[in-house]
Amino acid sequence: MDQRPAQSPNKVWLNLVLDIVLPVMILNKLAKHLGDNGPLIALLLAISLPLGHGLYDLVKDKKINWISLLGLLNVLLTGGFALLRLNGIWFAIKEASFPGLIGIFVFGSAFSKKPLFSFFLNQPGIFATELIEERLDEGDRRAQYSQLIRRCTFFFSGTFFLSALMNFILAIQIFKDIPTGLNENETANILNGQIAAMTWKGYLVIALPLMVITTSLFYYCIRSLAKMTQLSLDELMGGQHQ
């Protein structure tokens, strides 16, 4: 079971800078300063940042994280599609497929013995798991708990399916077919601009709202668990808020 502490604010900001801010700046601003092959060099540099960052985290953690692997594959496909000059529909399919695949995995886990949400709550460093287990063993609470976890897992999978739909719609609007007859650098510049727009708009228009929805879901789950076990929030969290 994963008992790693939550990411620090500094780590969150580092992720934002390396995966969003710098790639967008490179794609939008750097190409014109890099000579004849500027658009290609800018694309490779922009891709290398989240790719290198993701690989570093995988090596540092010394374990396979399937979400991280999907993210790395997403970056590689973005670069591959750009180098092959594929049409916009391929980018739209790619942008929708990754959250869609994660959503399928999360949805499927709801039918297993350990739905995904159970891993979020079974963290001794965050929750008073022993006390919670004692309360769940009283009466019919264990069955109620299983229903709560399964229901939250279903809702959680829905956020990924919603993300897939929103990604597809946004990508269709951004990745327009590039006119024929342009030279290679002009084509690359336009495509780099589209990738940059998808990167920052996807975060602002899709990721942030989904974070709000996910936070609300976690709040609902914790409040429901507190009511079910007749524990206060402080007791549920092991007195961490005292």
CSV table of C-alpha atoms in Angstrom, one decimal:
chain,number,residue,atom,x,y,z
A,1,MET,CA,0.0,0.0,0.0
A,2,ASP,CA,1.3,3.4,-0.9
A,3,GLN,CA,1.9,5.4,2.3
A,4,ARG,CA,3.9,8.3,0.8
A,5,PRO,CA,3.1,11.7,2.2
A,6,ALA,CA,1.2,14.1,0.1
A,7,GLN,CA,3.1,16.4,-2.2
A,8,SER,CA,4.5,19.5,-0.6
A,9,PRO,CA,3.4,22.9,-2.0
A,10,ASN,CA,6.9,23.4,-3.4
A,11,LYS,CA,6.6,20.1,-5.3
A,12,VAL,CA,3.2,21.1,-6.7
A,13,TRP,CA,4.7,24.4,-8.0
A,14,LEU,CA,7.7,22.5,-9.5
A,15,ASN,CA,5.3,20.2,-11.3
A,16,LEU,CA,3.3,23.2,-12.6
A,17,VAL,CA,6.5,25.0,-13.9
A,18,LEU,CA,8.2,22.0,-15.5
A,19,ASP,CA,5.1,20.4,-17.0
A,20,ILE,CA,3.0,23.5,-18.0
A,21,VAL,CA,4.7,26.9,-17.8
A,22,LEU,CA,8.1,26.3,-19.3
A,23,PRO,CA,6.9,24.0,-22.2
A,24,VAL,CA,4.3,26.7,-23.2
A,25,MET,CA,6.9,29.5,-23.0
A,26,ILE,CA,9.4,27.4,-25.1
A,27,LEU,CA,6.8,26.6,-27.8
A,28,ASN,CA,5.5,30.1,-28.0
A,29,LYS,CA,8.6,32.3,-27.6
A,30,LEU,CA,11.8,30.3,-28.1
A,31,ALA,CA,11.4,28.9,-31.7
A,32,LYS,CA,12.1,32.2,-33.4
A,33,HIS,CA,15.5,32.6,-31.6
A,34,LEU,CA,16.8,29.1,-32.5
A,35,GLY,CA,17.5,29.5,-36.3
A,36,ASP,CA,16.2,27.6,-39.2
A,37,ASN,CA,15.3,24.5,-37.2
A,38,GLY,CA,13.9,26.6,-34.3
A,39,PRO,CA,10.4,25.1,-34.3
A,40,LEU,CA,11.7,21.5,-34.2
A,41,ILE,CA,14.3,22.3,-31.5
A,42,ALA,CA,11.6,24.2,-29.5
A,43,LEU,CA,9.3,21.2,-29.7
A,44,LEU,CA,11.9,18.7,-28.6
A,45,LEU,CA,12.9,21.0,-25.7
A,46,ALA,CA,9.3,21.5,-24.6
A,47,ILE,CA,8.7,17.7,-24.7
A,48,SER,CA,12.0,16.9,-22.8
A,49,LEU,CA,10.9,18.8,-19.7
A,50,PRO,CA,7.8,16.8,-18.7
A,51,LEU,CA,9.4,13.7,-20.1
A,52,GLY,CA,12.6,14.1,-18.1
A,53,HIS,CA,10.7,15.1,-15.0
A,54,GLY,CA,8.4,12.1,-15.2
A,55,LEU,CA,11.3,9.7,-15.7
A,56,TYR,CA,13.2,11.2,-12.8
A,57,ASP,CA,10.1,10.7,-10.5
A,58,LEU,CA,9.8,7.1,-11.7
A,59,VAL,CA,13.5,6.3,-11.0
A,60,LYS,CA,13.4,8.1,-7.6
A,61,ASP,CA,10.3,6.3,-6.4
A,62,LYS,CA,11.7,3.0,-7.5
A,63,LYS,CA,8.3,1.6,-8.4
A,64,ILE,CA,6.0,1.5,-11.3
A,65,ASN,CA,3.3,4.2,-11.2
A,66,TRP,CA,0.8,3.4,-14.0
A,67,ILE,CA,-0.6,7.0,-14.0
A,68,SER,CA,2.9,8.4,-14.4
A,69,LEU,CA,3.6,5.9,-17.2
A,70,LEU,CA,0.5,7.0,-19.0
A,71,GLY,CA,1.6,10.6,-18.6
A,72,LEU,CA,5.0,9.8,-20.1
A,73,LEU,CA,3.4,7.9,-23.0
A,74,ASN,CA,1.1,10.9,-23.6
A,75,VAL,CA,4.1,13.2,-23.9
A,76,LEU,CA,5.9,10.8,-26.3
A,77,LEU,CA,2.8,10.6,-28.5
A,78,THR,CA,2.4,14.4,-28.5
A,79,GLY,CA,6.0,14.7,-29.8
A,80,GLY,CA,5.6,11.8,-32.3
A,81,PHE,CA,2.3,13.2,-33.7
A,82,ALA,CA,3.9,16.6,-34.1
A,83,LEU,CA,7.0,15.3,-35.8
A,84,LEU,CA,4.8,13.2,-38.2
A,85,ARG,CA,2.6,16.3,-38.9
A,86,LEU,CA,-0.6,14.4,-38.2
A,87,ASN,CA,-4.0,16.0,-38.5
A,88,GLY,CA,-5.8,17.5,-35.6
A,89,ILE,CA,-8.2,14.6,-35.1
A,90,TRP,CA,-5.4,12.4,-34.0
A,91,PHE,CA,-4.4,14.9,-31.2
A,92,ALA,CA,-8.1,15.0,-30.1
A,93,ILE,CA,-8.2,11.3,-29.9
A,94,LYS,CA,-5.0,11.2,-27.9
A,95,GLU,CA,-6.1,13.9,-25.5
A,96,ALA,CA,-9.3,12.0,-24.8
A,97,SER,CA,-7.9,8.5,-24.7
A,98,PHE,CA,-5.6,8.9,-21.7
A,99,PRO,CA,-8.2,10.1,-19.1
A,100,GLY,CA,-10.6,7.7,-20.7
A,101,LEU,CA,-8.3,4.8,-20.0
A,102,ILE,CA,-7.7,5.9,-16.4
A,103,GLY,CA,-11.5,6.2,-16.0
A,104,ILE,CA,-12.0,2.7,-17.2
A,105,PHE,CA,-9.4,1.4,-14.7
A,106,VAL,CA,-11.0,3.3,-11.8
A,107,PHE,CA,-14.5,2.2,-12.8
A,108,GLY,CA,-13.4,-1.4,-13.0
A,109,SER,CA,-11.8,-1.2,-9.6
A,110,ALA,CA,-15.2,-0.5,-8.1
A,111,PHE,CA,-16.2,-4.1,-8.8
A,112,SER,CA,-13.1,-5.6,-7.2
A,113,LYS,CA,-12.5,-6.4,-3.5
A,114,LYS,CA,-10.5,-3.1,-3.1
A,115,PRO,CA,-12.1,-0.2,-5.0
A,116,LEU,CA,-9.6,2.6,-5.6
A,117,PHE,CA,-11.1,4.9,-3.0
A,118,SER,CA,-10.3,2.4,-0.3
A,119,PHE,CA,-6.6,3.0,-0.9
A,120,PHE,CA,-7.1,6.7,-0.4
A,121,LEU,CA,-8.7,6.2,3.0
A,122,ASN,CA,-6.5,3.4,4.3
A,123,GLN,CA,-3.6,5.6,5.1
A,124,PRO,CA,-2.4,5.3,8.7
A,125,GLY,CA,-0.3,8.4,8.4
A,126,ILE,CA,-3.4,10.5,7.7
A,127,PHE,CA,-6.4,8.7,9.1
A,128,ALA,CA,-7.0,6.9,12.4
A,129,THR,CA,-7.4,3.6,10.6
A,130,GLU,CA,-7.4,1.4,13.7
A,131,LEU,CA,-10.2,3.4,15.3
A,132,ILE,CA,-12.1,3.5,12.1
A,133,GLU,CA,-11.8,-0.2,11.7
A,134,GLU,CA,-13.2,-0.7,15.2
A,135,ARG,CA,-16.2,1.4,14.5
A,136,LEU,CA,-16.9,-0.3,11.2
A,137,ASP,CA,-17.0,-3.7,12.8
A,138,GLU,CA,-19.9,-2.5,15.0
A,139,GLY,CA,-23.3,-3.2,13.6
A,140,ASP,CA,-23.9,-3.1,9.9
A,141,ARG,CA,-21.3,-0.4,9.2
A,142,ARG,CA,-19.0,-2.6,7.3
A,143,ALA,CA,-21.6,-3.1,4.5
A,144,GLN,CA,-22.4,0.7,4.6
A,145,TYR,CA,-18.7,1.4,4.3
A,146,SER,CA,-18.3,-0.8,1.2
A,147,GLN,CA,-21.2,0.9,-0.4
A,148,LEU,CA,-19.8,4.3,0.3
A,149,ILE,CA,-16.3,3.4,-1.1
A,150,ARG,CA,-17.9,1.8,-4.2
A,151,ARG,CA,-20.1,4.8,-4.8
A,152,CYS,CA,-17.2,7.3,-4.5
A,153,THR,CA,-15.1,5.2,-6.8
A,154,PHE,CA,-17.9,5.3,-9.4
A,155,PHE,CA,-18.1,9.1,-9.1
A,156,PHE,CA,-14.3,9.4,-9.2
A,157,SER,CA,-14.2,7.5,-12.5
A,158,GLY,CA,-16.8,9.9,-13.8
A,159,THR,CA,-14.4,12.8,-13.4
A,160,PHE,CA,-12.0,11.1,-15.8
A,161,PHE,CA,-14.7,10.4,-18.3
A,162,LEU,CA,-15.8,14.0,-18.1
A,163,SER,CA,-12.1,15.0,-18.6
A,164,ALA,CA,-11.9,12.8,-21.7
A,165,LEU,CA,-15.0,14.4,-23.2
A,166,MET,CA,-13.8,18.0,-22.4
A,167,ASN,CA,-10.3,17.2,-23.7
A,168,PHE,CA,-11.7,15.9,-27.0
A,169,ILE,CA,-13.9,19.0,-27.4
A,170,LEU,CA,-11.1,21.4,-26.6
A,171,ALA,CA,-8.6,19.6,-28.8
A,172,ILE,CA,-11.0,19.7,-31.8
A,173,GLN,CA,-11.3,23.5,-31.3
A,174,ILE,CA,-7.5,24.0,-31.0
A,175,PHE,CA,-5.9,21.5,-33.4
A,176,LYS,CA,-7.2,22.8,-36.8
A,177,ASP,CA,-5.8,21.3,-40.0
A,178,ILE,CA,-2.8,23.4,-41.0
A,179,PRO,CA,-3.0,24.8,-44.6
A,180,THR,CA,-1.0,23.1,-47.2
A,181,GLY,CA,1.7,25.0,-49.1
A,182,LEU,CA,3.4,26.4,-46.0
A,183,ASN,CA,7.1,25.7,-45.6
A,184,GLU,CA,8.3,23.3,-42.9
A,185,ASN,CA,9.1,26.0,-40.3
A,186,GLU,CA,5.8,27.8,-40.8
A,187,THR,CA,3.9,24.5,-40.3
A,188,ALA,CA,6.0,23.6,-37.2
A,189,ASN,CA,5.4,27.0,-35.7
A,190,ILE,CA,1.6,26.7,-36.1
A,191,LEU,CA,1.6,23.2,-34.7
A,192,ASN,CA,3.8,24.3,-31.7
A,193,GLY,CA,1.4,27.1,-31.0
A,194,GLN,CA,-1.5,24.6,-31.0
A,195,ILE,CA,0.3,22.3,-28.6
A,196,ALA,CA,1.1,25.2,-26.3
A,197,ALA,CA,-2.5,26.4,-26.4
A,198,MET,CA,-3.8,22.8,-25.6
A,199,THR,CA,-1.3,22.6,-22.7
A,200,TRP,CA,-2.3,25.7,-20.8
A,201,LYS,CA,-6.0,25.8,-21.8
A,202,GLY,CA,-6.3,22.1,-20.8
A,203,TYR,CA,-5.0,22.9,-17.4
A,204,LEU,CA,-7.0,26.1,-16.9
A,205,VAL,CA,-10.3,25.0,-18.5
A,206,ILE,CA,-10.3,21.3,-17.6
A,207,ALA,CA,-7.8,20.3,-14.8
A,208,LEU,CA,-8.7,23.1,-12.3
A,209,PRO,CA,-12.5,22.5,-12.5
A,210,LEU,CA,-11.9,18.8,-12.1
A,211,MET,CA,-9.7,19.4,-9.1
A,212,VAL,CA,-12.6,21.2,-7.5
A,213,ILE,CA,-15.0,18.4,-8.3
A,214,THR,CA,-12.5,15.8,-6.9
A,215,THR,CA,-11.9,17.8,-3.7
A,216,SER,CA,-15.7,18.0,-3.2
A,217,LEU,CA,-15.9,14.2,-3.7
A,218,PHE,CA,-13.2,13.6,-1.1
A,219,TYR,CA,-15.0,16.0,1.3
A,220,TYR,CA,-18.3,14.1,0.8
A,221,CYS,CA,-16.6,10.8,1.4
A,222,ILE,CA,-14.8,11.9,4.6
A,223,ARG,CA,-18.0,13.5,6.0
A,224,SER,CA,-20.0,10.4,5.2
A,225,LEU,CA,-17.4,8.2,6.9
A,226,ALA,CA,-17.4,10.5,10.0
A,227,LYS,CA,-21.2,10.3,10.2
A,228,MET,CA,-21.1,6.5,9.7
A,229,THR,CA,-18.5,5.9,12.4
A,230,GLN,CA,-19.9,8.6,14.7
A,231,LEU,CA,-16.4,10.1,14.9
A,232,SER,CA,-15.5,13.8,14.7
A,233,LEU,CA,-13.3,15.0,12.0
A,234,ASP,CA,-10.4,15.3,14.5
A,235,GLU,CA,-10.9,11.8,15.6
A,236,LEU,CA,-11.2,10.5,12.1
A,237,MET,CA,-7.9,12.3,11.2
A,238,GLY,CA,-6.1,10.9,14.3
A,239,GLY,CA,-6.3,14.2,16.1
A,240,GLN,CA,-4.1,16.0,13.5
A,241,HIS,CA,-6.4,19.0,13.6
A,242,GLN,CA,-6.2,19.6,17.3
